[in-house]
Amino acid sequence: MALSFQKDFGERMRALRVEAGRSQEEFAALVNIDRATYGKLERGEINPSLITLARIAVALDTSLSSLLNGITLDADEVRKIPRLARGPTPISARLRQAKPRSD
């Protein structure tokens, strides 16, 4: 399920790519990622890494802040993202869950 800001970012990428006169295949090659992966980014199906964001900005001859211009976050939507989608459980929580060893 794509979140609203993922979809917004994908639409922004698509608009900038089209404005640059590039096909998905051409642009994916410039960014050094697979065309299918690039298509998923434009559809908001996957999250780009910071390195991929930087590559996209360079390919568009723009800054990261300009690339993200107009993308807004819905705080409630972000808070509802399941823990697994935000990375591993913090160490403090794992320590609380750990059972004491009986030697």
mmCIF file of C-alpha atoms in Angstrom, residues 19-101:
data_model
loop_
_atom_site.group_PDB
_atom_site.id
_atom_site.type_symbol
_atom_site.label_atom_id
_atom_site.label_comp_id
_atom_site.label_asym_id
_atom_site.label_seq_id
_atom_site.Cartn_x
_atom_site.Cartn_y
_atom_site.Cartn_z
ATOM 1 C CA GLU A 19 9.848 17.534 -18.436
ATOM 2 C CA ALA A 20 13.457 16.430 -19.054
ATOM 3 C CA GLY A 21 12.249 14.531 -22.142
ATOM 4 C CA ARG A 22 13.420 11.112 -20.937
ATOM 5 C CA SER A 23 11.755 7.722 -21.066
ATOM 6 C CA GLN A 24 11.707 5.592 -17.922
ATOM 7 C CA GLU A 25 14.344 3.345 -19.450
ATOM 8 C CA GLU A 26 16.660 6.246 -20.325
ATOM 9 C CA PHE A 27 16.212 7.885 -16.948
ATOM 10 C CA ALA A 28 16.709 4.647 -15.015
ATOM 11 C CA ALA A 29 19.999 4.149 -16.870
ATOM 12 C CA LEU A 30 21.094 7.694 -15.913
ATOM 13 C CA VAL A 31 20.215 6.994 -12.289
ATOM 14 C CA ASN A 32 21.915 3.579 -12.485
ATOM 15 C CA ILE A 33 18.920 1.512 -11.364
ATOM 16 C CA ASP A 34 16.768 -1.099 -13.095
ATOM 17 C CA ARG A 35 13.890 0.273 -15.193
ATOM 18 C CA ALA A 36 11.363 -1.872 -13.322
ATOM 19 C CA THR A 37 12.640 -0.510 -10.012
ATOM 20 C CA TYR A 38 12.378 3.027 -11.346
ATOM 21 C CA GLY A 39 8.788 2.326 -12.414
ATOM 22 C CA LYS A 40 7.988 1.174 -8.872
ATOM 23 C CA LEU A 41 9.434 4.417 -7.513
ATOM 24 C CA GLU A 42 7.236 6.461 -9.844
ATOM 25 C CA ARG A 43 4.173 4.481 -8.758
ATOM 26 C CA GLY A 44 5.042 4.970 -5.084
ATOM 27 C CA GLU A 45 5.380 1.231 -4.502
ATOM 28 C CA ILE A 46 8.876 1.321 -2.982
ATOM 29 C CA ASN A 47 11.023 3.800 -1.064
ATOM 30 C CA PRO A 48 14.187 5.183 -2.633
ATOM 31 C CA SER A 49 17.403 5.122 -0.632
ATOM 32 C CA LEU A 50 19.201 8.367 0.048
ATOM 33 C CA ILE A 51 21.803 7.361 -2.543
ATOM 34 C CA THR A 52 19.069 6.819 -5.140
ATOM 35 C CA LEU A 53 17.546 10.199 -4.266
ATOM 36 C CA ALA A 54 20.953 11.807 -4.763
ATOM 37 C CA ARG A 55 21.381 10.052 -8.133
ATOM 38 C CA ILE A 56 17.945 11.234 -9.246
ATOM 39 C CA ALA A 57 18.732 14.815 -8.220
ATOM 40 C CA VAL A 58 22.048 14.722 -10.108
ATOM 41 C CA ALA A 59 20.386 13.244 -13.214
ATOM 42 C CA LEU A 60 17.852 16.082 -13.105
ATOM 43 C CA ASP A 61 20.574 18.664 -12.369
ATOM 44 C CA THR A 62 18.715 19.786 -9.246
ATOM 45 C CA SER A 63 19.093 19.700 -5.470
ATOM 46 C CA LEU A 64 17.583 17.182 -3.076
ATOM 47 C CA SER A 65 15.412 19.894 -1.566
ATOM 48 C CA SER A 66 14.116 20.844 -5.005
ATOM 49 C CA LEU A 67 13.433 17.187 -5.780
ATOM 50 C CA LEU A 68 11.285 16.947 -2.643
ATOM 51 C CA ASN A 69 9.619 20.332 -3.170
ATOM 52 C CA GLY A 70 5.858 20.126 -2.737
ATOM 53 C CA ILE A 71 5.881 16.736 -1.001
ATOM 54 C CA THR A 72 3.910 17.039 2.230
ATOM 55 C CA LEU A 73 3.641 14.603 5.099
ATOM 56 C CA ASP A 74 0.494 13.630 6.938
ATOM 57 C CA ALA A 75 1.752 13.100 10.497
ATOM 58 C CA ASP A 76 -1.084 10.698 11.365
ATOM 59 C CA GLU A 77 -0.358 8.606 8.269
ATOM 60 C CA VAL A 78 3.342 8.428 9.174
ATOM 61 C CA ARG A 79 2.582 7.449 12.782
ATOM 62 C CA LYS A 80 0.462 4.537 11.530
ATOM 63 C CA ILE A 81 3.339 2.965 9.578
ATOM 64 C CA PRO A 82 3.930 -0.458 11.164
ATOM 65 C CA ARG A 83 7.111 -0.858 13.196
ATOM 66 C CA LEU A 84 8.592 -3.386 10.753
ATOM 67 C CA ALA A 85 8.426 -0.808 7.990
ATOM 68 C CA ARG A 86 10.502 1.588 10.097
ATOM 69 C CA GLY A 87 13.396 -0.726 10.888
ATOM 70 C CA PRO A 88 14.352 -3.081 13.692
ATOM 71 C CA THR A 89 13.031 -2.911 17.219
ATOM 72 C CA PRO A 90 15.120 -0.513 19.326
ATOM 73 C CA ILE A 91 17.656 -2.130 21.642
ATOM 74 C CA SER A 92 15.903 -0.723 24.718
ATOM 75 C CA ALA A 93 12.692 -2.527 23.778
ATOM 76 C CA ARG A 94 14.543 -5.771 23.084
ATOM 77 C CA LEU A 95 16.227 -5.561 26.495
ATOM 78 C CA ARG A 96 12.860 -5.113 28.218
ATOM 79 C CA GLN A 97 11.543 -8.179 26.377
ATOM 80 C CA ALA A 98 14.574 -10.334 27.150
ATOM 81 C CA LYS A 99 14.094 -12.884 29.886
ATOM 82 C CA PRO A 100 16.727 -13.127 32.576
ATOM 83 C CA ARG A 101 19.041 -16.093 32.140
#
